[in-house]
Amino acid sequence: MTTTFQLNGESCRFDGDPMTPLIDLLRRDRFMTGTKAVCREGFCGACIVHVESEPVPACLRPVGLLEGLSVTTIEGASQFDAEAQRLQAAFERVDAVQCGMCFPGMVMSLSEFLRENSRADRDAVKHAMVGNICRCTGYERIVDAVMECLAEGEHAGGADV
Ligand code: FES
Ligand code: FES
């Protein structure tokens, strides 16, 4: 069975088993290793990508269910998504990254959160991170970076009206 979808803005055709997890297509077939495979059970969030702008775990999404849809990985978001770029810069500024395994998924989850929640408080940010596990950082600097992005948005007049 052939599945065709958009991957980071380009047409992607897959002729293999439609039950193949998206994470395997990305890492094994396309060498897009930014998306991390850690638990492979939907718990850790390291493999999150956007499907039609929704953050979803690539380990749980069979390729066959992507027909006609649009998928963005961390590679695409780093190039084309201003919110993801802003977040990556903030992570760097506050020195949030340690081993880095969780960060592609964090960026994909939290960039969408920032787009939808321009007035979020610290508790809301922590709540948004429930599906993204980090074994290294203790989370506080990650929250600091997101709060910086929210503050920048307010100063730039980007808050909800
Ligand atoms: S590898 Fe997909 S959620 Fe952990
Ligand atoms: S920085 Fe190592 S898992 Fe988050």
PDB file of C-alpha atoms and ligand atoms in Angstrom:
ATOM      1  CA  MET A   1       0.000   0.000   0.000  1.00  0.00           C
ATOM      2  CA  THR A   2       1.242   3.476  -0.855  1.00  0.00           C
ATOM      3  CA  THR A   3       0.815   6.385   1.538  1.00  0.00           C
ATOM      4  CA  THR A   4       1.528   9.920   0.402  1.00  0.00           C
ATOM      5  CA  PHE A   5       1.728  12.898   2.717  1.00  0.00           C
ATOM      6  CA  GLN A   6       3.603  16.181   3.165  1.00  0.00           C
ATOM      7  CA  LEU A   7       6.789  15.970   5.223  1.00  0.00           C
ATOM      8  CA  ASN A   8       8.279  19.334   6.147  1.00  0.00           C
ATOM      9  CA  GLY A   9       6.580  20.863   3.133  1.00  0.00           C
ATOM     10  CA  GLU A  10       7.648  18.237   0.605  1.00  0.00           C
ATOM     11  CA  SER A  11       5.749  15.282  -0.791  1.00  0.00           C
ATOM     12  CA  CYS A  12       6.672  11.996   0.908  1.00  0.00           C
ATOM     13  CA  ARG A  13       5.678   8.638  -0.583  1.00  0.00           C
ATOM     14  CA  PHE A  14       5.897   5.449   1.465  1.00  0.00           C
ATOM     15  CA  ASP A  15       5.341   2.022  -0.087  1.00  0.00           C
ATOM     16  CA  GLY A  16       5.891  -0.191   2.962  1.00  0.00           C
ATOM     17  CA  ASP A  17       3.669  -1.680   5.658  1.00  0.00           C
ATOM     18  CA  PRO A  18       1.041   0.949   6.563  1.00  0.00           C
ATOM     19  CA  MET A  19       1.366  -0.047  10.222  1.00  0.00           C
ATOM     20  CA  THR A  20       5.008   1.146  10.250  1.00  0.00           C
ATOM     21  CA  PRO A  21       5.325   3.731  13.035  1.00  0.00           C
ATOM     22  CA  LEU A  22       6.075   7.205  11.700  1.00  0.00           C
ATOM     23  CA  ILE A  23       9.150   7.380  13.948  1.00  0.00           C
ATOM     24  CA  ASP A  24      10.737   4.502  12.000  1.00  0.00           C
ATOM     25  CA  LEU A  25      10.061   6.106   8.638  1.00  0.00           C
ATOM     26  CA  LEU A  26      11.599   9.353   9.878  1.00  0.00           C
ATOM     27  CA  ARG A  27      14.723   7.957  11.498  1.00  0.00           C
ATOM     28  CA  ARG A  28      15.375   4.781   9.495  1.00  0.00           C
ATOM     29  CA  ASP A  29      14.225   5.715   5.991  1.00  0.00           C
ATOM     30  CA  ARG A  30      14.635   9.494   5.931  1.00  0.00           C
ATOM     31  CA  PHE A  31      17.570   9.828   8.355  1.00  0.00           C
ATOM     32  CA  MET A  32      15.710  12.544  10.253  1.00  0.00           C
ATOM     33  CA  THR A  33      17.195  11.681  13.614  1.00  0.00           C
ATOM     34  CA  GLY A  34      16.091  14.868  15.369  1.00  0.00           C
ATOM     35  CA  THR A  35      12.917  13.051  16.406  1.00  0.00           C
ATOM     36  CA  LYS A  36      13.997  10.793  19.265  1.00  0.00           C
ATOM     37  CA  ALA A  37      12.770   7.257  19.967  1.00  0.00           C
ATOM     38  CA  VAL A  38      12.976   6.691  23.720  1.00  0.00           C
ATOM     39  CA  CYS A  39      10.020   4.803  25.223  1.00  0.00           C
ATOM     40  CA  ARG A  40       8.250   3.980  21.936  1.00  0.00           C
ATOM     41  CA  GLU A  41       5.023   3.680  23.956  1.00  0.00           C
ATOM     42  CA  GLY A  42       3.635   7.202  23.935  1.00  0.00           C
ATOM     43  CA  PHE A  43       4.779   8.143  27.443  1.00  0.00           C
ATOM     44  CA  CYS A  44       7.944  10.226  27.144  1.00  0.00           C
ATOM     45  CA  GLY A  45       7.180  12.797  24.417  1.00  0.00           C
ATOM     46  CA  ALA A  46      10.676  12.631  22.892  1.00  0.00           C
ATOM     47  CA  CYS A  47       9.225  11.683  19.488  1.00  0.00           C
ATOM     48  CA  ILE A  48       6.574  14.399  19.190  1.00  0.00           C
ATOM     49  CA  VAL A  49       5.990  15.839  15.729  1.00  0.00           C
ATOM     50  CA  HIS A  50       3.195  17.995  14.363  1.00  0.00           C
ATOM     51  CA  VAL A  51       0.512  16.325  12.289  1.00  0.00           C
ATOM     52  CA  GLU A  52      -1.694  19.047  10.824  1.00  0.00           C
ATOM     53  CA  SER A  53      -0.221  21.365  13.517  1.00  0.00           C
ATOM     54  CA  GLU A  54      -1.230  19.013  16.362  1.00  0.00           C
ATOM     55  CA  PRO A  55       1.592  17.616  18.533  1.00  0.00           C
ATOM     56  CA  VAL A  56       1.448  13.798  18.313  1.00  0.00           C
ATOM     57  CA  PRO A  57       3.877  11.032  19.323  1.00  0.00           C
ATOM     58  CA  ALA A  58       5.435   9.641  16.144  1.00  0.00           C
ATOM     59  CA  CYS A  59       5.965   6.270  17.843  1.00  0.00           C
ATOM     60  CA  LEU A  60       2.206   5.699  18.032  1.00  0.00           C
ATOM     61  CA  ARG A  61       1.187   7.016  14.614  1.00  0.00           C
ATOM     62  CA  PRO A  62       1.125   4.408  11.813  1.00  0.00           C
ATOM     63  CA  VAL A  63       2.257   5.847   8.494  1.00  0.00           C
ATOM     64  CA  GLY A  64      -0.902   4.505   6.842  1.00  0.00           C
ATOM     65  CA  LEU A  65      -3.001   7.006   8.822  1.00  0.00           C
ATOM     66  CA  LEU A  66      -1.121   9.975   7.353  1.00  0.00           C
ATOM     67  CA  GLU A  67      -2.546   9.858   3.834  1.00  0.00           C
ATOM     68  CA  GLY A  68      -3.001  13.424   2.591  1.00  0.00           C
ATOM     69  CA  LEU A  69      -1.900  14.997   5.884  1.00  0.00           C
ATOM     70  CA  SER A  70       0.916  17.371   6.696  1.00  0.00           C
ATOM     71  CA  VAL A  71       3.741  16.331   9.070  1.00  0.00           C
ATOM     72  CA  THR A  72       6.370  18.659  10.536  1.00  0.00           C
ATOM     73  CA  THR A  73       9.396  17.350  12.414  1.00  0.00           C
ATOM     74  CA  ILE A  74      11.906  19.251  14.508  1.00  0.00           C
ATOM     75  CA  GLU A  75      14.048  19.622  11.357  1.00  0.00           C
ATOM     76  CA  GLY A  76      11.219  21.425   9.576  1.00  0.00           C
ATOM     77  CA  ALA A  77      10.131  23.437  12.608  1.00  0.00           C
ATOM     78  CA  SER A  78      13.709  24.645  13.165  1.00  0.00           C
ATOM     79  CA  GLN A  79      13.726  26.019   9.623  1.00  0.00           C
ATOM     80  CA  PHE A  80      10.186  27.297   9.117  1.00  0.00           C
ATOM     81  CA  ASP A  81       8.417  27.758  12.470  1.00  0.00           C
ATOM     82  CA  ALA A  82       9.138  31.128  14.117  1.00  0.00           C
ATOM     83  CA  GLU A  83       7.680  29.994  17.465  1.00  0.00           C
ATOM     84  CA  ALA A  84       9.915  26.925  17.540  1.00  0.00           C
ATOM     85  CA  GLN A  85      12.935  29.069  16.659  1.00  0.00           C
ATOM     86  CA  ARG A  86      12.108  31.552  19.427  1.00  0.00           C
ATOM     87  CA  LEU A  87      11.822  28.696  21.914  1.00  0.00           C
ATOM     88  CA  GLN A  88      15.108  27.130  20.811  1.00  0.00           C
ATOM     89  CA  ALA A  89      16.849  30.483  21.260  1.00  0.00           C
ATOM     90  CA  ALA A  90      15.343  30.849  24.738  1.00  0.00           C
ATOM     91  CA  PHE A  91      16.470  27.338  25.727  1.00  0.00           C
ATOM     92  CA  GLU A  92      19.976  28.282  24.662  1.00  0.00           C
ATOM     93  CA  ARG A  93      19.867  31.614  26.520  1.00  0.00           C
ATOM     94  CA  VAL A  94      18.815  30.086  29.846  1.00  0.00           C
ATOM     95  CA  ASP A  95      21.174  27.123  29.342  1.00  0.00           C
ATOM     96  CA  ALA A  96      18.291  24.671  29.688  1.00  0.00           C
ATOM     97  CA  VAL A  97      19.623  21.767  27.612  1.00  0.00           C
ATOM     98  CA  GLN A  98      21.591  18.929  29.194  1.00  0.00           C
ATOM     99  CA  CYS A  99      21.676  15.590  27.326  1.00  0.00           C
ATOM    100  CA  GLY A 100      19.191  16.948  24.799  1.00  0.00           C
ATOM    101  CA  MET A 101      17.149  13.782  24.242  1.00  0.00           C
ATOM    102  CA  CYS A 102      13.902  15.367  25.374  1.00  0.00           C
ATOM    103  CA  PHE A 103      14.320  18.722  23.643  1.00  0.00           C
ATOM    104  CA  PRO A 104      13.060  18.036  20.119  1.00  0.00           C
ATOM    105  CA  GLY A 105       9.812  16.811  21.654  1.00  0.00           C
ATOM    106  CA  MET A 106       9.744  19.725  24.099  1.00  0.00           C
ATOM    107  CA  VAL A 107      10.111  22.205  21.244  1.00  0.00           C
ATOM    108  CA  MET A 108       7.349  20.559  19.225  1.00  0.00           C
ATOM    109  CA  SER A 109       4.932  20.444  22.196  1.00  0.00           C
ATOM    110  CA  LEU A 110       5.704  23.855  23.641  1.00  0.00           C
ATOM    111  CA  SER A 111       5.832  25.785  20.364  1.00  0.00           C
ATOM    112  CA  GLU A 112       2.246  24.785  19.710  1.00  0.00           C
ATOM    113  CA  PHE A 113       1.371  25.594  23.326  1.00  0.00           C
ATOM    114  CA  LEU A 114       2.855  29.097  22.907  1.00  0.00           C
ATOM    115  CA  ARG A 115       0.818  29.675  19.752  1.00  0.00           C
ATOM    116  CA  GLU A 116      -2.384  28.731  21.562  1.00  0.00           C
ATOM    117  CA  ASN A 117      -1.675  30.222  25.006  1.00  0.00           C
ATOM    118  CA  SER A 118      -0.031  33.606  24.774  1.00  0.00           C
ATOM    119  CA  ARG A 119      -1.105  34.557  28.327  1.00  0.00           C
ATOM    120  CA  ALA A 120      -0.208  31.350  30.133  1.00  0.00           C
ATOM    121  CA  ASP A 121       1.233  31.432  33.649  1.00  0.00           C
ATOM    122  CA  ARG A 122       3.960  29.215  35.088  1.00  0.00           C
ATOM    123  CA  ASP A 123       1.522  26.570  36.301  1.00  0.00           C
ATOM    124  CA  ALA A 124      -0.079  26.339  32.870  1.00  0.00           C
ATOM    125  CA  VAL A 125       3.353  25.853  31.293  1.00  0.00           C
ATOM    126  CA  LYS A 126       4.128  23.051  33.748  1.00  0.00           C
ATOM    127  CA  HIS A 127       0.782  21.465  32.976  1.00  0.00           C
ATOM    128  CA  ALA A 128       1.554  21.630  29.244  1.00  0.00           C
ATOM    129  CA  MET A 129       4.779  19.704  29.835  1.00  0.00           C
ATOM    130  CA  VAL A 130       3.081  16.700  31.441  1.00  0.00           C
ATOM    131  CA  GLY A 131       3.571  14.574  28.310  1.00  0.00           C
ATOM    132  CA  ASN A 132       7.265  15.453  27.939  1.00  0.00           C
ATOM    133  CA  ILE A 133       9.629  13.708  30.327  1.00  0.00           C
ATOM    134  CA  CYS A 134      13.106  15.094  31.031  1.00  0.00           C
ATOM    135  CA  ARG A 135      15.428  12.964  33.123  1.00  0.00           C
ATOM    136  CA  CYS A 136      18.170  15.600  33.424  1.00  0.00           C
ATOM    137  CA  THR A 137      17.085  19.148  34.081  1.00  0.00           C
ATOM    138  CA  GLY A 138      14.498  19.268  36.850  1.00  0.00           C
ATOM    139  CA  TYR A 139      12.348  21.228  34.363  1.00  0.00           C
ATOM    140  CA  GLU A 140      12.660  24.681  35.959  1.00  0.00           C
ATOM    141  CA  ARG A 141      14.945  26.170  33.292  1.00  0.00           C
ATOM    142  CA  ILE A 142      12.686  24.812  30.586  1.00  0.00           C
ATOM    143  CA  VAL A 143       9.779  26.619  32.225  1.00  0.00           C
ATOM    144  CA  ASP A 144      11.962  29.746  32.551  1.00  0.00           C
ATOM    145  CA  ALA A 145      12.593  29.679  28.792  1.00  0.00           C
ATOM    146  CA  VAL A 146       8.901  29.352  27.982  1.00  0.00           C
ATOM    147  CA  MET A 147       8.101  32.206  30.389  1.00  0.00           C
ATOM    148  CA  GLU A 148      10.707  34.346  28.587  1.00  0.00           C
ATOM    149  CA  CYS A 149       8.986  33.643  25.277  1.00  0.00           C
ATOM    150  CA  LEU A 150       5.621  34.570  26.774  1.00  0.00           C
ATOM    151  CA  ALA A 151       7.052  37.817  28.169  1.00  0.00           C
ATOM    152  CA  GLU A 152       8.633  38.628  24.785  1.00  0.00           C
ATOM    153  CA  GLY A 153       5.270  38.070  23.130  1.00  0.00           C
ATOM    154  CA  GLU A 154       3.581  40.498  25.522  1.00  0.00           C
ATOM    155  CA  HIS A 155       6.219  43.159  24.953  1.00  0.00           C
ATOM    156  CA  ALA A 156       5.891  42.671  21.205  1.00  0.00           C
ATOM    157  CA  GLY A 157       2.127  43.151  21.488  1.00  0.00           C
ATOM    158  CA  GLY A 158       1.525  39.502  20.622  1.00  0.00           C
ATOM    159  CA  ALA A 159      -0.851  38.788  23.507  1.00  0.00           C
ATOM    160  CA  ASP A 160      -4.467  37.749  22.917  1.00  0.00           C
ATOM    161  CA  VAL A 161      -6.921  40.534  22.293  1.00  0.00           C
TER     162      VAL A 161
HETATM  163  S1  FES B   1       9.257   7.554  22.038  1.00  0.00           S
HETATM  164 FE1  FES B   1       7.288   8.195  21.497  1.00  0.00          FE
HETATM  165  S2  FES B   1       6.434   8.946  23.335  1.00  0.00           S
HETATM  166 FE2  FES B   1       8.349   8.101  23.932  1.00  0.00          FE
HETATM  167  S1  FES B   2      17.958  17.207  28.868  1.00  0.00           S
HETATM  168 FE1  FES B   2      18.299  15.081  29.110  1.00  0.00          FE
HETATM  169  S2  FES B   2      16.300  14.223  29.036  1.00  0.00           S
HETATM  170 FE2  FES B   2      15.948  16.360  29.037  1.00  0.00          FE
END
